[in-house]
Coordinates of C-alpha atoms in Angstrom, one line a residue:
M1 CA 19.1 -2.2 -20.9
T2 CA 16.3 -0.1 -22.6
I3 CA 13.4 -0.5 -20.4
S4 CA 9.9 -0.1 -21.8
L5 CA 6.4 -1.7 -21.5
P6 CA 4.8 -3.3 -24.4
L7 CA 1.7 -1.2 -25.0
T8 CA 0.8 -2.0 -28.6
S9 CA -2.3 -3.9 -27.1
T10 CA -4.0 -3.1 -23.8
R11 CA -4.8 -6.7 -23.7
L12 CA -1.4 -8.2 -23.3
G13 CA 0.5 -9.5 -20.2
L14 CA 4.0 -8.5 -19.6
P15 CA 7.2 -10.4 -20.6
G16 CA 8.7 -12.5 -18.1
R17 CA 11.8 -10.4 -17.6
Y18 CA 9.6 -7.6 -16.0
Y19 CA 9.2 -9.6 -13.0
T20 CA 12.8 -10.8 -12.5
D21 CA 15.2 -8.5 -13.9
P22 CA 17.1 -6.3 -11.2
D23 CA 17.5 -3.4 -13.5
F24 CA 13.9 -3.1 -14.2
Y25 CA 13.2 -3.3 -10.4
Q26 CA 15.8 -0.3 -9.9
R27 CA 13.7 1.7 -12.4
E28 CA 10.7 1.1 -10.5
L29 CA 12.4 2.2 -7.6
K30 CA 13.1 5.6 -8.9
T31 CA 10.3 6.3 -10.9
V32 CA 7.3 4.4 -9.0
W33 CA 8.1 4.3 -5.5
R34 CA 9.7 7.6 -4.9
S35 CA 7.2 9.7 -6.7
T36 CA 3.7 8.3 -5.6
W37 CA 1.4 8.9 -2.5
Q38 CA 1.4 5.9 -0.4
W39 CA -0.4 4.8 2.7
V40 CA 1.7 4.8 5.9
G41 CA -0.9 4.5 8.8
R42 CA -4.0 6.4 10.5
L43 CA -4.6 9.5 12.2
E44 CA -5.3 8.0 15.4
D45 CA -1.5 6.7 15.3
L46 CA -0.4 10.4 15.4
R47 CA -2.7 11.7 18.3
N48 CA -0.1 13.7 20.3
S49 CA 2.9 16.2 19.6
G50 CA 5.9 13.8 19.0
D51 CA 3.9 10.9 17.8
Y52 CA 5.5 9.3 14.8
L53 CA 5.4 6.5 12.3
T54 CA 8.0 5.4 10.0
T55 CA 8.0 3.6 6.6
I56 CA 10.3 2.7 3.6
L57 CA 9.3 4.1 0.0
G58 CA 11.4 2.7 -2.7
E59 CA 14.2 1.8 -0.2
E60 CA 13.8 5.4 0.9
P61 CA 13.4 5.8 4.8
I62 CA 10.6 8.3 5.6
F63 CA 8.7 9.2 8.8
V64 CA 5.8 11.3 9.6
V65 CA 5.6 13.3 13.0
K66 CA 3.1 15.7 14.7
N67 CA 4.8 18.8 15.6
A68 CA 3.9 21.0 18.7
E69 CA 1.2 22.9 16.6
G70 CA -0.6 19.7 15.8
E71 CA 0.4 19.8 12.2
L72 CA 1.6 16.5 10.4
L73 CA 5.2 16.6 8.7
A74 CA 7.1 14.1 6.5
M75 CA 10.9 14.0 6.5
H76 CA 13.5 11.6 5.3
N77 CA 14.5 9.3 8.2
V78 CA 18.2 9.9 7.5
C79 CA 20.7 12.1 9.6
P80 CA 22.5 14.4 7.1
H81 CA 25.8 14.3 9.0
R82 CA 26.5 10.6 8.0
G83 CA 23.3 8.9 6.8
A84 CA 22.3 6.9 9.8
R85 CA 18.6 6.1 10.3
L86 CA 17.2 8.4 12.9
L87 CA 14.1 6.7 14.0
P88 CA 14.8 2.9 14.1
E89 CA 11.4 2.1 15.4
K90 CA 8.3 1.5 13.5
Q91 CA 6.2 3.7 15.6
G92 CA 6.8 5.7 18.8
S93 CA 6.9 9.2 20.4
C94 CA 9.8 11.7 21.0
K95 CA 10.3 15.3 22.1
F96 CA 13.2 15.8 19.7
L97 CA 15.0 13.7 17.1
Q98 CA 18.5 12.6 17.8
C99 CA 20.7 10.5 15.6
P100 CA 21.8 7.3 17.6
Y101 CA 25.2 7.6 16.0
H102 CA 26.9 10.9 16.7
A103 CA 23.7 12.4 18.8
W104 CA 23.2 15.3 16.3
T105 CA 19.7 16.6 17.8
F106 CA 16.9 18.1 15.6
D107 CA 13.5 19.4 16.6
L108 CA 10.1 18.2 15.2
E109 CA 10.4 20.5 12.3
G110 CA 13.7 18.9 11.2
K111 CA 15.9 21.9 12.2
L112 CA 19.0 21.2 13.7
L113 CA 19.3 22.1 17.5
A114 CA 22.6 20.9 18.6
V115 CA 25.7 18.6 17.5
S116 CA 27.8 16.7 20.1
Q117 CA 31.5 18.2 20.5
P118 CA 30.6 21.4 18.8
K119 CA 34.1 22.8 18.8
W120 CA 35.1 19.9 16.2
F121 CA 32.7 22.0 13.8
P122 CA 34.1 25.4 14.0
D123 CA 32.3 26.5 10.5
L124 CA 29.1 24.6 10.8
D125 CA 26.1 26.9 10.6
K126 CA 23.3 25.1 12.3
S127 CA 20.6 27.2 10.5
S128 CA 21.7 25.7 7.4
V129 CA 21.1 22.2 8.3
R130 CA 17.8 20.5 8.2
L131 CA 16.0 17.0 7.7
A132 CA 14.9 16.6 3.9
R133 CA 11.1 17.0 3.8
A134 CA 8.5 14.9 1.8
R135 CA 4.7 15.4 1.6
V136 CA 2.1 14.3 3.8
A137 CA -1.6 14.5 3.7
S138 CA -4.7 12.2 4.6
W139 CA -8.2 11.1 3.6
G140 CA -10.7 9.5 5.6
G141 CA -8.4 9.0 8.6
F142 CA -5.8 7.5 6.3
V143 CA -2.4 9.3 6.4
F144 CA -0.4 9.2 3.0
I145 CA 3.2 10.4 2.0
N146 CA 4.8 11.2 -1.2
P147 CA 8.6 11.2 -1.1
D148 CA 8.4 13.6 -4.0
P149 CA 8.4 17.1 -2.8
E150 CA 6.7 18.6 -6.0
G151 CA 3.8 17.4 -7.9
E152 CA 0.0 17.1 -7.4
S153 CA -1.9 17.0 -4.0
L154 CA -3.3 14.0 -2.5
A155 CA -6.8 14.9 -3.6
E156 CA -5.8 15.2 -7.2
Y157 CA -3.9 11.9 -7.0
L158 CA -6.8 10.0 -5.7
A159 CA -9.1 11.6 -8.3
G160 CA -12.6 10.4 -7.3
Y161 CA -11.7 7.4 -5.3
P162 CA -12.9 8.8 -2.1
E163 CA -16.3 9.5 -3.7
Y164 CA -16.6 5.8 -4.8
L165 CA -15.6 4.4 -1.4
G166 CA -18.3 6.8 0.0
G167 CA -20.7 4.3 -0.9
W168 CA -20.1 2.1 2.1
P169 CA -22.3 2.9 4.5
H170 CA -19.9 3.5 7.5
R171 CA -17.4 6.5 8.6
W172 CA -14.1 6.1 7.3
E173 CA -13.0 8.2 10.1
E174 CA -14.3 6.3 12.7
L175 CA -12.1 3.0 12.1
R176 CA -9.9 1.6 14.4
E177 CA -7.3 -1.0 13.8
V178 CA -8.2 -4.7 15.4
A179 CA -5.7 -6.9 13.6
R180 CA -2.3 -6.8 11.5
T181 CA -0.6 -9.5 9.8
V182 CA 2.7 -9.3 7.6
Y183 CA 3.6 -11.8 5.1
E184 CA 7.0 -12.0 3.1
E185 CA 6.9 -14.0 0.0
P186 CA 9.4 -14.9 -3.1
I187 CA 7.0 -13.0 -5.2
N188 CA 7.3 -10.1 -7.4
W189 CA 5.0 -7.1 -6.0
K190 CA 3.4 -6.8 -9.4
F191 CA 2.0 -10.4 -9.3
I192 CA 0.3 -9.7 -6.0
V193 CA -1.2 -6.4 -7.3
E194 CA -2.2 -8.4 -10.7
N195 CA -3.9 -11.2 -8.6
Y196 CA -5.9 -8.5 -6.7
V197 CA -7.2 -6.7 -9.5
E198 CA -8.6 -9.7 -11.6
D199 CA -11.2 -12.2 -10.8
Y200 CA -10.5 -14.8 -13.6
H201 CA -8.7 -17.1 -11.1
F202 CA -11.7 -17.2 -8.6
A203 CA -13.1 -20.1 -10.1
T204 CA -9.9 -22.2 -9.7
A205 CA -7.9 -20.6 -6.8
H206 CA -11.0 -19.8 -4.7
A207 CA -13.5 -22.2 -5.7
G208 CA -14.3 -23.2 -2.2
S209 CA -13.9 -20.0 -0.3
L210 CA -15.1 -16.7 -2.2
V211 CA -16.9 -18.2 -5.1
P212 CA -20.0 -19.3 -3.1
L213 CA -20.0 -15.8 -1.4
F214 CA -19.6 -13.3 -4.5
D215 CA -21.6 -12.7 -7.8
V216 CA -18.4 -13.5 -9.7
Q217 CA -19.8 -12.9 -13.3
N218 CA -21.2 -9.4 -12.1
I219 CA -18.1 -7.9 -10.5
R220 CA -17.6 -4.2 -11.9
T221 CA -14.1 -3.3 -12.5
T222 CA -14.0 0.3 -13.7
P223 CA -10.5 1.9 -13.8
T224 CA -10.4 5.5 -12.9
G225 CA -7.5 7.5 -13.4
R226 CA -4.4 5.6 -12.0
H227 CA -6.8 3.6 -9.7
I228 CA -9.3 0.5 -9.9
P229 CA -12.5 0.4 -8.2
I230 CA -13.9 -3.1 -8.0
L231 CA -17.4 -3.4 -6.8
V232 CA -18.2 -7.0 -5.8
P233 CA -21.8 -7.9 -5.3
Y234 CA -22.5 -10.5 -2.6
T235 CA -24.7 -13.3 -3.2
P236 CA -24.2 -16.3 -0.5
E237 CA -25.2 -19.5 -1.6
P238 CA -24.6 -23.0 0.0
P239 CA -22.0 -24.2 0.7
A240 CA -20.7 -20.8 1.6
D241 CA -18.8 -21.1 4.8
P242 CA -20.5 -19.7 7.7
A243 CA -17.5 -18.0 9.1
F244 CA -17.6 -15.9 5.7
L245 CA -21.2 -15.2 5.6
K246 CA -21.4 -12.9 8.9
H247 CA -18.8 -10.5 7.2
W248 CA -21.1 -9.6 4.3
E249 CA -24.4 -8.1 3.6
A250 CA -26.8 -9.2 1.0
D251 CA -27.9 -5.9 -0.1
V252 CA -24.6 -3.9 0.3
P253 CA -21.9 -4.9 -2.1
S254 CA -18.1 -4.9 -0.9
Y255 CA -16.4 -1.7 -2.3
Q256 CA -13.1 -3.0 -3.0
G257 CA -10.2 -1.5 -5.1
F258 CA -6.7 -0.8 -5.8
I259 CA -4.8 2.9 -5.2
F260 CA -1.8 2.7 -7.1
P261 CA 0.8 1.9 -6.7
N262 CA 0.2 -0.8 -3.6
M263 CA -2.9 -0.4 -1.5
M264 CA -5.7 -2.3 -1.6
I265 CA -9.0 -1.7 0.3
N266 CA -11.8 -4.3 0.9
T267 CA -15.1 -3.4 2.8
G268 CA -17.5 -5.5 4.4
K269 CA -20.6 -5.5 6.8
N270 CA -18.3 -5.8 10.1
G271 CA -15.1 -3.8 8.9
C272 CA -12.6 -2.8 6.5
S273 CA -9.4 -4.3 5.5
V274 CA -6.3 -2.6 3.9
W275 CA -3.5 -4.3 2.2
Q276 CA -0.2 -2.8 1.3
V277 CA 2.4 -4.4 -0.9
T278 CA 6.1 -3.5 -0.6
A279 CA 8.8 -4.5 -3.2
L280 CA 11.8 -5.9 -1.3
G281 CA 13.8 -6.9 -4.5
P282 CA 13.0 -8.2 -7.9
E283 CA 11.7 -11.4 -6.8
R284 CA 10.4 -10.7 -3.2
S285 CA 7.9 -8.8 -1.6
R286 CA 6.0 -7.9 1.6
L287 CA 2.3 -7.7 2.2
E288 CA 0.9 -6.0 5.3
T289 CA -2.8 -6.6 5.9
V290 CA -4.5 -4.3 8.5
T291 CA -8.2 -4.6 9.6
Y292 CA -10.3 -1.8 10.9
Q293 CA -13.5 -1.7 12.5
T294 CA -15.6 1.2 13.9
P295 CA -16.5 1.0 17.4
A296 CA -20.1 -0.2 17.0
Q297 CA -18.8 -3.0 14.4
Y298 CA -16.4 -4.1 17.2
A299 CA -18.9 -4.3 19.8
A300 CA -21.2 -6.1 17.4
D301 CA -19.1 -8.7 15.7
P302 CA -15.1 -8.4 16.7
Y303 CA -13.0 -9.5 13.9
V304 CA -11.4 -12.8 13.9
P305 CA -8.2 -12.8 12.0
E306 CA -8.1 -16.6 11.0
S307 CA -11.3 -16.0 9.0
W308 CA -9.3 -15.0 6.1
Q309 CA -6.1 -17.2 6.3
Q310 CA -7.6 -19.7 3.6
V311 CA -8.1 -16.9 1.1
M312 CA -4.5 -15.3 1.7
E313 CA -2.9 -18.9 1.3
E314 CA -4.9 -19.7 -1.8
D315 CA -3.6 -16.1 -3.4
F316 CA 0.1 -16.8 -2.2
S317 CA -0.1 -20.1 -3.5
V318 CA -0.7 -19.3 -7.4
C319 CA 1.5 -16.3 -6.9
R320 CA 4.5 -18.2 -5.9
L321 CA 3.6 -20.6 -9.0
L322 CA 3.8 -17.4 -11.1
Q323 CA 7.1 -16.3 -10.0
R324 CA 8.5 -20.1 -10.3
G325 CA 7.6 -20.3 -13.9
I326 CA 7.8 -16.6 -15.4
G327 CA 11.4 -16.9 -16.0
S328 CA 11.0 -19.9 -18.5
R329 CA 12.2 -19.2 -22.1
A330 CA 8.8 -21.2 -22.9
Y331 CA 6.7 -18.4 -21.7
Q332 CA 5.0 -16.3 -24.0
V333 CA 3.1 -13.1 -23.7
R334 CA -0.8 -13.7 -24.3
A335 CA -4.0 -11.9 -24.5
L336 CA -5.8 -11.1 -21.2
A337 CA -9.1 -12.2 -20.4
G338 CA -11.3 -9.3 -21.5
E339 CA -13.0 -7.6 -18.5
H340 CA -12.1 -10.1 -16.1
E341 CA -8.2 -9.0 -16.3
L342 CA -9.4 -5.5 -17.3
G343 CA -7.5 -4.5 -14.0
V344 CA -4.4 -6.2 -15.1
A345 CA -4.3 -4.3 -18.3
H346 CA -5.0 -0.7 -16.6
F347 CA -2.3 -1.5 -14.0
H348 CA 0.1 -2.0 -16.8
Q349 CA -1.0 1.1 -18.5
V350 CA -0.4 3.3 -15.4
L351 CA 3.0 1.7 -14.6
A352 CA 4.0 2.6 -18.0
Q353 CA 3.4 6.2 -17.5
Y354 CA 5.8 6.2 -14.7
L355 CA 8.6 4.1 -16.2

């Protein structure tokens, strides 16, 4: 199947097959998920030598570990002998890396130290065997991995986005995790991104939750490079839910936005939440939401995870409807809603550049 995106107009949606087709999903795995910088965790998760985090990027298992010199290294989480997963846990600490299948052992640099039954491998040159590397870098305490060993740096990739987030009057490096929730939904990952980067749905999907809090007509979506900063003015008016009001400051907008391909950041008075969507198949994805607060924010107002459940369910509800209907022959591509779906159009353009 020939795969291309319809970019004759930047104001059109995508054909339905791009949200259901297995071939298109495989193309995304190869060209998007395996060649972009993606968030994996925080520096405080990797404090000591041997601390590690694992992740899956485009069905590619990868981990980041702190070596004895305090340097972060990213490697493919696969034993080169038979392909077994080396580190099965999400997070942990180790002195060395040992395959659970045949006990091949590697140091924290990925070099082969020993094999079980070495007499069975008379021609093996251990110095020629090492774990495949990926790239790792950090910004604001956030750790990113890129499976592609070549290409631009993280600073080049983010291209001005850190300066935008610098408007939030708190130190990103001081953030500490206070809550984490994982959702799995029968929804194509692009629908979750598109729903996040547009505000056209607010009046219907979030009429009783977000609309009373935000000045929806003055939300500023300003695509920058690959990414989409979204500045959301805060204008609480009755009947805004009191449980939400304490999260926002009237004179400080919410610095929100999307970092391609799958990271979403939301700031508020008492903390910051980061969302990451991961494709699990053509019609299934995982959304992980992590909330962070500085020590001062936590002491003044500890975050209550339940406060955002209504908004999350409102978004999932409409995205499920999209997935159920998009495969219909009756669906036709239509124009997007100007500046209120500008983020959707930009996301499609960037996606097309990778495909």
